[in-house]
Structures are given as C-alpha cells and as structure tokens.
mmCIF file of C-alpha atoms in Angstrom:
data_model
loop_
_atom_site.group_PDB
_atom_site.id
_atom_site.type_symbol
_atom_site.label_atom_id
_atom_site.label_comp_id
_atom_site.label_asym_id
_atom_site.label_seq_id
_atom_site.Cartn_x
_atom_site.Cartn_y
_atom_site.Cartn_z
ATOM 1 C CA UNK A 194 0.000 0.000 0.000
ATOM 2 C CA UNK A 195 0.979 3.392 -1.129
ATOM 3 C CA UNK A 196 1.660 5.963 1.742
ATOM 4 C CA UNK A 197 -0.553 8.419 -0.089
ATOM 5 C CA UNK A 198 -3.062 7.153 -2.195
ATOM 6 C CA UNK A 199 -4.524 9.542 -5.421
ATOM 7 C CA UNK A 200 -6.748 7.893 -8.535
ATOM 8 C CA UNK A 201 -4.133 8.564 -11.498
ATOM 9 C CA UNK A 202 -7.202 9.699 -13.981
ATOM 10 C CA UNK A 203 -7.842 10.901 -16.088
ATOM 11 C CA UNK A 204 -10.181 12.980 -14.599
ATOM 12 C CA UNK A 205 -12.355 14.399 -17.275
ATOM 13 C CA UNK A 206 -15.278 17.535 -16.177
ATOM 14 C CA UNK A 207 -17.070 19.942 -18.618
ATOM 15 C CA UNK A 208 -16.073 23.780 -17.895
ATOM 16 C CA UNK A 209 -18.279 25.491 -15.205
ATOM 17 C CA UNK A 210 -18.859 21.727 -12.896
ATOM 18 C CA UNK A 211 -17.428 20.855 -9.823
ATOM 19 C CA UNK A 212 -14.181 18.665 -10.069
ATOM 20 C CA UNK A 213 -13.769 16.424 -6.750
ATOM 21 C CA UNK A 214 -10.311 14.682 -6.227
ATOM 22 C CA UNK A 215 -9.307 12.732 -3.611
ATOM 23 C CA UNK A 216 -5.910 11.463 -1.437
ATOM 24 C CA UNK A 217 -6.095 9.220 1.513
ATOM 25 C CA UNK A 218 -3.064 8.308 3.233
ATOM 26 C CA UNK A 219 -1.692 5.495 5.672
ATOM 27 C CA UNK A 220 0.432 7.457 8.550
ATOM 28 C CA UNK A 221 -2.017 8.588 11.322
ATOM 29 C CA UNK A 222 0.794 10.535 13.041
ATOM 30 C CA UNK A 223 0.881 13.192 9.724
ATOM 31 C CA UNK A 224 -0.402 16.827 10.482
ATOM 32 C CA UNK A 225 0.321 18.973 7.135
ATOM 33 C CA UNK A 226 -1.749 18.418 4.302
ATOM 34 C CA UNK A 227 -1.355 20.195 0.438
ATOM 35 C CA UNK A 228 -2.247 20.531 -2.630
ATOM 36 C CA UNK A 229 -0.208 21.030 -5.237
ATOM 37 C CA UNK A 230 -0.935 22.206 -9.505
ATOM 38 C CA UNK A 231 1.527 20.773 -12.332
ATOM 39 C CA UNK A 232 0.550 21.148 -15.760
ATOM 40 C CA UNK A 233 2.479 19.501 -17.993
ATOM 41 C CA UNK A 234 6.320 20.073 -18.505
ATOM 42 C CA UNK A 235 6.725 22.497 -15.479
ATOM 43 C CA UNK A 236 7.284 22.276 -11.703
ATOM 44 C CA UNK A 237 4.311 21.655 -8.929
ATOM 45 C CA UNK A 238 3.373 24.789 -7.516
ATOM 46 C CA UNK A 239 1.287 25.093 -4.079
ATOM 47 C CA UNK A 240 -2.330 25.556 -4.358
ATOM 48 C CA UNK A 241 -3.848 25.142 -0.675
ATOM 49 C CA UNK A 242 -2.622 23.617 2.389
ATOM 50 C CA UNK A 243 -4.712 22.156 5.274
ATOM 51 C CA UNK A 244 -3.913 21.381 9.070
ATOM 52 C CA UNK A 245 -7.092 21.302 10.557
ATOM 53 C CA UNK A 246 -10.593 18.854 10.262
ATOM 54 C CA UNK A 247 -12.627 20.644 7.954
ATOM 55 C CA UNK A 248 -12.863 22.628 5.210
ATOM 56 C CA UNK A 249 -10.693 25.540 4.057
ATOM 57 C CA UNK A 250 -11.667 27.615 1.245
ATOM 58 C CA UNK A 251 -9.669 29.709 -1.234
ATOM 59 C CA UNK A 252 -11.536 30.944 -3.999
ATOM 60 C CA UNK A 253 -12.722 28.686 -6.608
ATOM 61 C CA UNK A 254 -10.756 25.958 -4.182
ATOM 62 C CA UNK A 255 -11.482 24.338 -1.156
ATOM 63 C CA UNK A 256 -9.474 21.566 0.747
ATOM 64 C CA UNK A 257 -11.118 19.043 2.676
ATOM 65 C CA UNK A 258 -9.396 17.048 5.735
ATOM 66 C CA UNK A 259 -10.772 14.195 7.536
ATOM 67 C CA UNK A 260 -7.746 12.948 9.440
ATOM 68 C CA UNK A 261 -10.294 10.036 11.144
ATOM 69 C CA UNK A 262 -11.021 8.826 7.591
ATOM 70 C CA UNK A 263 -7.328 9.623 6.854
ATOM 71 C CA UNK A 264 -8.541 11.430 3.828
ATOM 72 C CA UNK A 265 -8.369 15.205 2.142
ATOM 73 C CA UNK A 266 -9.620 16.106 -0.456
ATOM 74 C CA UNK A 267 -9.738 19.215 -3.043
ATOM 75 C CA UNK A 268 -13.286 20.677 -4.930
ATOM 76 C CA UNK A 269 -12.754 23.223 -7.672
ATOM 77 C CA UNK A 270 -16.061 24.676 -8.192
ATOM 78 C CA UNK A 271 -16.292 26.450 -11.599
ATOM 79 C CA UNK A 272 -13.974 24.779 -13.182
ATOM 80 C CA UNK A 273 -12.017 26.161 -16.509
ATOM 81 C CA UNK A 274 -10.407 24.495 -18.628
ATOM 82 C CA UNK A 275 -7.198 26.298 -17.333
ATOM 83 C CA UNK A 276 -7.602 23.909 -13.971
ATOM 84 C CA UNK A 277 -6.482 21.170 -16.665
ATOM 85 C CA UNK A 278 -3.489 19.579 -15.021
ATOM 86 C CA UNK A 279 -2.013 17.093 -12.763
ATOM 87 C CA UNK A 280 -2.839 18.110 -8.685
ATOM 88 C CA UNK A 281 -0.222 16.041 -6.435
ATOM 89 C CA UNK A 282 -1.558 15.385 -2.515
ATOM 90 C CA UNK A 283 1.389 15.573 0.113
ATOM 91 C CA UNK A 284 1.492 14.976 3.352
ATOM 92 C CA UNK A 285 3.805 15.701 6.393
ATOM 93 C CA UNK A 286 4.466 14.437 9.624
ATOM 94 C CA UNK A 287 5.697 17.907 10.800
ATOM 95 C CA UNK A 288 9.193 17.057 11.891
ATOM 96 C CA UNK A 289 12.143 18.897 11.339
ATOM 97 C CA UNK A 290 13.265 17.293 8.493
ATOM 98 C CA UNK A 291 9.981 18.844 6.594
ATOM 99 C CA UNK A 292 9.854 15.972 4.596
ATOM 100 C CA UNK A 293 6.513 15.156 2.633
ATOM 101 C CA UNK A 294 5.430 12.240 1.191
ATOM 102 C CA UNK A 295 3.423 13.158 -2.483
ATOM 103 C CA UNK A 296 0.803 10.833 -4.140
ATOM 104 C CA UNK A 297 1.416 10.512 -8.084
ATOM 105 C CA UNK A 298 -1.008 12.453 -9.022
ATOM 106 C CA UNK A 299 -4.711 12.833 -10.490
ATOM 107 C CA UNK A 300 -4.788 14.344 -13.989
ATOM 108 C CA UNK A 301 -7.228 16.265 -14.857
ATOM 109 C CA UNK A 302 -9.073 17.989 -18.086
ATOM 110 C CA UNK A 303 -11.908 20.368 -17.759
ATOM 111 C CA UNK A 304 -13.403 20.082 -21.482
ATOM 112 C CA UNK A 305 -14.649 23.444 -23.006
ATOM 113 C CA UNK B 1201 10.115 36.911 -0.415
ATOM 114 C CA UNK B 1202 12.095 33.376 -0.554
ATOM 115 C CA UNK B 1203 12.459 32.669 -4.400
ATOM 116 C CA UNK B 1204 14.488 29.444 -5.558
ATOM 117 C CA UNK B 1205 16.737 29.111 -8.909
ATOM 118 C CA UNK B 1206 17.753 25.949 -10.357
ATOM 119 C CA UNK B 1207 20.164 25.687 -13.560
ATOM 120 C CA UNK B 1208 20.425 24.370 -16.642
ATOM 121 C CA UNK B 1209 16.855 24.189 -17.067
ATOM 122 C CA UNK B 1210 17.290 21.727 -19.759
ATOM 123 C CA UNK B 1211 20.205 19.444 -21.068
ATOM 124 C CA UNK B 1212 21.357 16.577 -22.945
ATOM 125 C CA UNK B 1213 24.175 14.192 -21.880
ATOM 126 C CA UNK B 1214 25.579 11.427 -23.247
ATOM 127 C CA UNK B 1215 25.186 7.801 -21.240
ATOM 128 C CA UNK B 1216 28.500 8.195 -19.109
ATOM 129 C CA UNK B 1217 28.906 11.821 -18.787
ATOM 130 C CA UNK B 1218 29.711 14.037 -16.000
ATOM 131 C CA UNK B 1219 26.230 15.850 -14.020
ATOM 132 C CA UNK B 1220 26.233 19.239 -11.908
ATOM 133 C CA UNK B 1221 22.840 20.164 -10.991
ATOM 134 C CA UNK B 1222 22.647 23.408 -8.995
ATOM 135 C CA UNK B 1223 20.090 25.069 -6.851
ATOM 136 C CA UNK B 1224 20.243 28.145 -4.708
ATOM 137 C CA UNK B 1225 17.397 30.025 -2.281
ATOM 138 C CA UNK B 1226 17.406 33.490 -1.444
ATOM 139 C CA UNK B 1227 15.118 34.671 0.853
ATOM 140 C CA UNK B 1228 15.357 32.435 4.070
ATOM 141 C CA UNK B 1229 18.126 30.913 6.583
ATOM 142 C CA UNK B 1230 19.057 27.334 6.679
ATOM 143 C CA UNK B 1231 16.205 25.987 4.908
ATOM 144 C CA UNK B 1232 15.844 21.974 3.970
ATOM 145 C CA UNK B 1233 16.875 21.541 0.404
ATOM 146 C CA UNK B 1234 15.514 18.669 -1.364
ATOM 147 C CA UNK B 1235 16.406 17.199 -4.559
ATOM 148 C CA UNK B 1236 13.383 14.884 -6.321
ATOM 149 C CA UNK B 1237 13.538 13.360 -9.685
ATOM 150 C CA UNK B 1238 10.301 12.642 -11.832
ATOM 151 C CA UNK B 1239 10.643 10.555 -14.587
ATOM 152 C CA UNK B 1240 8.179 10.895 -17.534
ATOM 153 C CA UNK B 1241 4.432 10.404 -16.525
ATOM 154 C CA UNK B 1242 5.211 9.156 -13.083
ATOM 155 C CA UNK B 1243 5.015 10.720 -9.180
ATOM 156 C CA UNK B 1244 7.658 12.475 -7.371
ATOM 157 C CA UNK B 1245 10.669 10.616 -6.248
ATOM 158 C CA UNK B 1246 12.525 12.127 -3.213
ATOM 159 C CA UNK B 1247 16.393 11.912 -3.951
ATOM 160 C CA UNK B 1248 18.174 13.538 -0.958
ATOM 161 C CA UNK B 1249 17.646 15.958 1.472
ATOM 162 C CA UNK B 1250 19.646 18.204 3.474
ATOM 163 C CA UNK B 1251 18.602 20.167 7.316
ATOM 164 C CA UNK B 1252 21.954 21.778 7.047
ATOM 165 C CA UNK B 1253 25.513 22.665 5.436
ATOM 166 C CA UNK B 1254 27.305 19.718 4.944
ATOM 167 C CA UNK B 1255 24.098 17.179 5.957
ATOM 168 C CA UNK B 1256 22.744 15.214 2.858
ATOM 169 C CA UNK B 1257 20.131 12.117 3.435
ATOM 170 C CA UNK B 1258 19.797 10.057 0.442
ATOM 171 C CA UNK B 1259 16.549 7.896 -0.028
ATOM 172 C CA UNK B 1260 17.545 5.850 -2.641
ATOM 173 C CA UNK B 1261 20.553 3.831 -3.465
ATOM 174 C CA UNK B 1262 21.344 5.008 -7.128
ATOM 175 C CA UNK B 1263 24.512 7.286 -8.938
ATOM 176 C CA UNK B 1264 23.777 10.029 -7.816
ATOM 177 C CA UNK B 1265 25.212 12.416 -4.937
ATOM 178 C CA UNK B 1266 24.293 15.557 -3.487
ATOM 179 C CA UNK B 1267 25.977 18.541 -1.769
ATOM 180 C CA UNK B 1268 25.372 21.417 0.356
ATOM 181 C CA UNK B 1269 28.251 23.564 0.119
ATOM 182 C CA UNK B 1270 26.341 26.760 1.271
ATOM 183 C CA UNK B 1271 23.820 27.294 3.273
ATOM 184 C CA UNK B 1272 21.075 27.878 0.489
ATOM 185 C CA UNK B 1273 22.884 26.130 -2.261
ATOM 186 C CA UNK B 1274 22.156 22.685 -3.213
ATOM 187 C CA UNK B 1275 24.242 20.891 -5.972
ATOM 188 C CA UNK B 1276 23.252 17.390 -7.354
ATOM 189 C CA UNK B 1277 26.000 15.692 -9.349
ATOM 190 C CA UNK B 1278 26.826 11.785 -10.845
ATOM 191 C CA UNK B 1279 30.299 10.790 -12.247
ATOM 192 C CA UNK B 1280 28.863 8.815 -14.921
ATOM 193 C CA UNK B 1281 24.962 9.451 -16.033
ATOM 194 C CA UNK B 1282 23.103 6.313 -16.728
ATOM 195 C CA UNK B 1283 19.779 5.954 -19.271
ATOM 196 C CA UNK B 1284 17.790 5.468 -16.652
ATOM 197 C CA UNK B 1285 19.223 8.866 -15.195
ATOM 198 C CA UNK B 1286 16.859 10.716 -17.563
ATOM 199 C CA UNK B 1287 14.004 12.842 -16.338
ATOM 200 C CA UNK B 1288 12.832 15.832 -14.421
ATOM 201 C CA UNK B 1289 14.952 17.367 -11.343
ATOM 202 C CA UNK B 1290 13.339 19.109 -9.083
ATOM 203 C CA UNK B 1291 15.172 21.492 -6.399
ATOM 204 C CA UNK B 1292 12.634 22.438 -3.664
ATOM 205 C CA UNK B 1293 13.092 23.740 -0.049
ATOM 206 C CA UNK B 1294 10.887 24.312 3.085
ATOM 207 C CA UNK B 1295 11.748 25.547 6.673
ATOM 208 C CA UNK B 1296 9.298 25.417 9.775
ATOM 209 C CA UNK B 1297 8.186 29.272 8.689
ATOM 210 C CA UNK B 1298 6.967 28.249 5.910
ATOM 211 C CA UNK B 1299 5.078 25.833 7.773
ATOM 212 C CA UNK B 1300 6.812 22.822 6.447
ATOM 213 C CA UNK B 1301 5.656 23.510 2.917
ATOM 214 C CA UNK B 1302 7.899 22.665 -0.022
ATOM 215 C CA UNK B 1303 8.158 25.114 -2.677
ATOM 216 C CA UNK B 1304 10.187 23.739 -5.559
ATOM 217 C CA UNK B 1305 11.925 25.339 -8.539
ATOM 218 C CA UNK B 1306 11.532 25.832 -11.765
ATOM 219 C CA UNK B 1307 12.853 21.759 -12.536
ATOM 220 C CA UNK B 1308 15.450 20.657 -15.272
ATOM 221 C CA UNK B 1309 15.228 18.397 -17.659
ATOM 222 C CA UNK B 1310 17.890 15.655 -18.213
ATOM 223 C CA UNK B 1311 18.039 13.234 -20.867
ATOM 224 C CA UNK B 1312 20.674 10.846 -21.133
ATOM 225 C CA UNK B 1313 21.412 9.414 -24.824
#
C-alpha cells in the first residue's frame, strides 16, 4: 500500500462543474496536508494547504481534511479548462526534516 | 520573499557523462533543500535531502550524490549518467516558517542518450 493514495485519472469535467479529487493516506501521526498544480512540462506549484478537520476555502478551491477517515480532499467549483493539469496530494508528519510524502497524481481535463 | 533558482533548465548528456545540478534560495536561513527526480508520466521521487551545510540524506541507493556547500545552495551531481538517469529534477526547499511547505523550482530536464 501506497503511503498516499490519489486515482491517477484521467479525470475528465465539462467547464463550469465541480471537479472532486481525492488522497487518503496510511500514517495517522501526519499533520500537514497540500495541494499542489503541475501542468504539464513544469514544476508543482502550491495551491492550498490544510492542518485542521474541515474545510478551508480559497476561492474557486477548497481543501477538505478528515484525518479520522485519513482522507483530504480538493473541490474546484467552476472549473475552466485552465484547472487542466495534474494536482499532487502531500502529506507531512511535521518534523524537522519537513519531509513530505506526495501521491502521483490525479490528472485532470476540464473540457470546453 | 524566498524565491528558488535551479540551472540548466534543460540538457542533454551522453550515457556516461559528467552531471552538476545546482540550486540556490534566497530569501530564508538554513532551509531543507531537497532534490526529487520525476521521470516521464510518473510521481515524485525524493532523492536527498539536506537540514543543514554539509548534511545530505539520500533515499535511494542510485549514482547520484548531493551537496550542500552553502547554506542555500544545493548541488546534485553523478560521475557517470546512466539511461535510466533521464528525467525531471526538481530542487525544492521548506523551513518550519513556511510551515513545512515545499516550494520547488523551476525543474530541469535531463536526458541521457
């Protein structure tokens, strides 16, 4: 089993709907949570990060944690076909090291 | 603001070349510098990390070395590149400011022919 957990995709929503994607992850002891954007060819760059149970909102973006269900989650309401791209779940324990532990990734297209 | 530079951004080696990969952050003290490599289609593979001058982790047994020289500068080299040494590098740092987040670079890409 995968320390973080993502469905690879393709994820495939018309332009204006809600995309959903999800992460779970195996070590109960982790306390950071993020989200991050790649499109294709260039570097993952930090959408939203979560620490709390709940939801956290950020625009068109909002991050959902669970850490009973060991589970967060990211909704992109409105979605444009600019949101088409590969979002990467991480998680961290918090230690010093800062080391995170990243899914591979759930690509999605928002069709026009 | 922290920023982070990574050079060359792209480059082609032959199968037994030399590599220098180099990485430097500006904007924060004795940040942890990580080095990941992502080969085509895949997830993120952590290569090394480092909490401090001189202190490199490595994660997976491979070719490759790393070495922190500086405080922010991170330099990721091999003696002799492999084909499976191809792929995208990734130079990314965080610090307990920053709330453990990892903010990478811009990545290079390496392909070995």
């Amino acid at each position: 089993q995968k320390e973080v957990e993502q469905n690879s995709g393709p994820l495939s929503v018309p332009e204006g709907a809600i995309a959903s994607l999800n992460c779970t992850y195996s070590d109960r002891g982790s306390q950071s949570f993020f989200w991050y954007r790649q499109y294709s060819g260039k570097s993952p760059e930090l959408i939203m990060s979560i620490y709390s149970n709940g939801d956290k909102e950020d625009g068109r973006f909002t991050a959902q944690l669970n850490k009973a269900s060991q589970y967060v989650s990211l909704l992109i309401r409105d979605s444009q076909p600019s949101d088409s791209a590969t979002y990467l779940c991480a998680v961290n324990r918090g230690t010093n090291a800062g080391k995170s532990t990243f899914g591979d990734g759930t690509t999605l297209t928002v069709k026009p | 603001s922290q920023t982070i530079h990574q050079w060359p951004a792209t480059l082609v080696q032959p199968v037994g070349s030399p590599l220098s990969l180099e990485c430097t952050v500006e904007g924060t003290s004795n940040p942890n510098l990580y080095w990941y490599r992502q080969a085509a289609g895949r997830g993120l593979q952590l290569l090394f990390y480092s909490v401090g001058i001189g202190q490199i982790s490595s994660e997976v047994p491979q070719n490759l070395s790393a070495s922190r020289p500086q405080d922010r500068q991170f330099i990721l080299s091999s003696k002799k590149l492999l084909l499976s040494d191809s792929g995208f590098y990734l130079c990314a740092w965080s610090s307990r400011s920053s709330g453990n987040t990892i903010y990478f670079g811009e990545g290079s890409w390496l392909t070995v022919v």
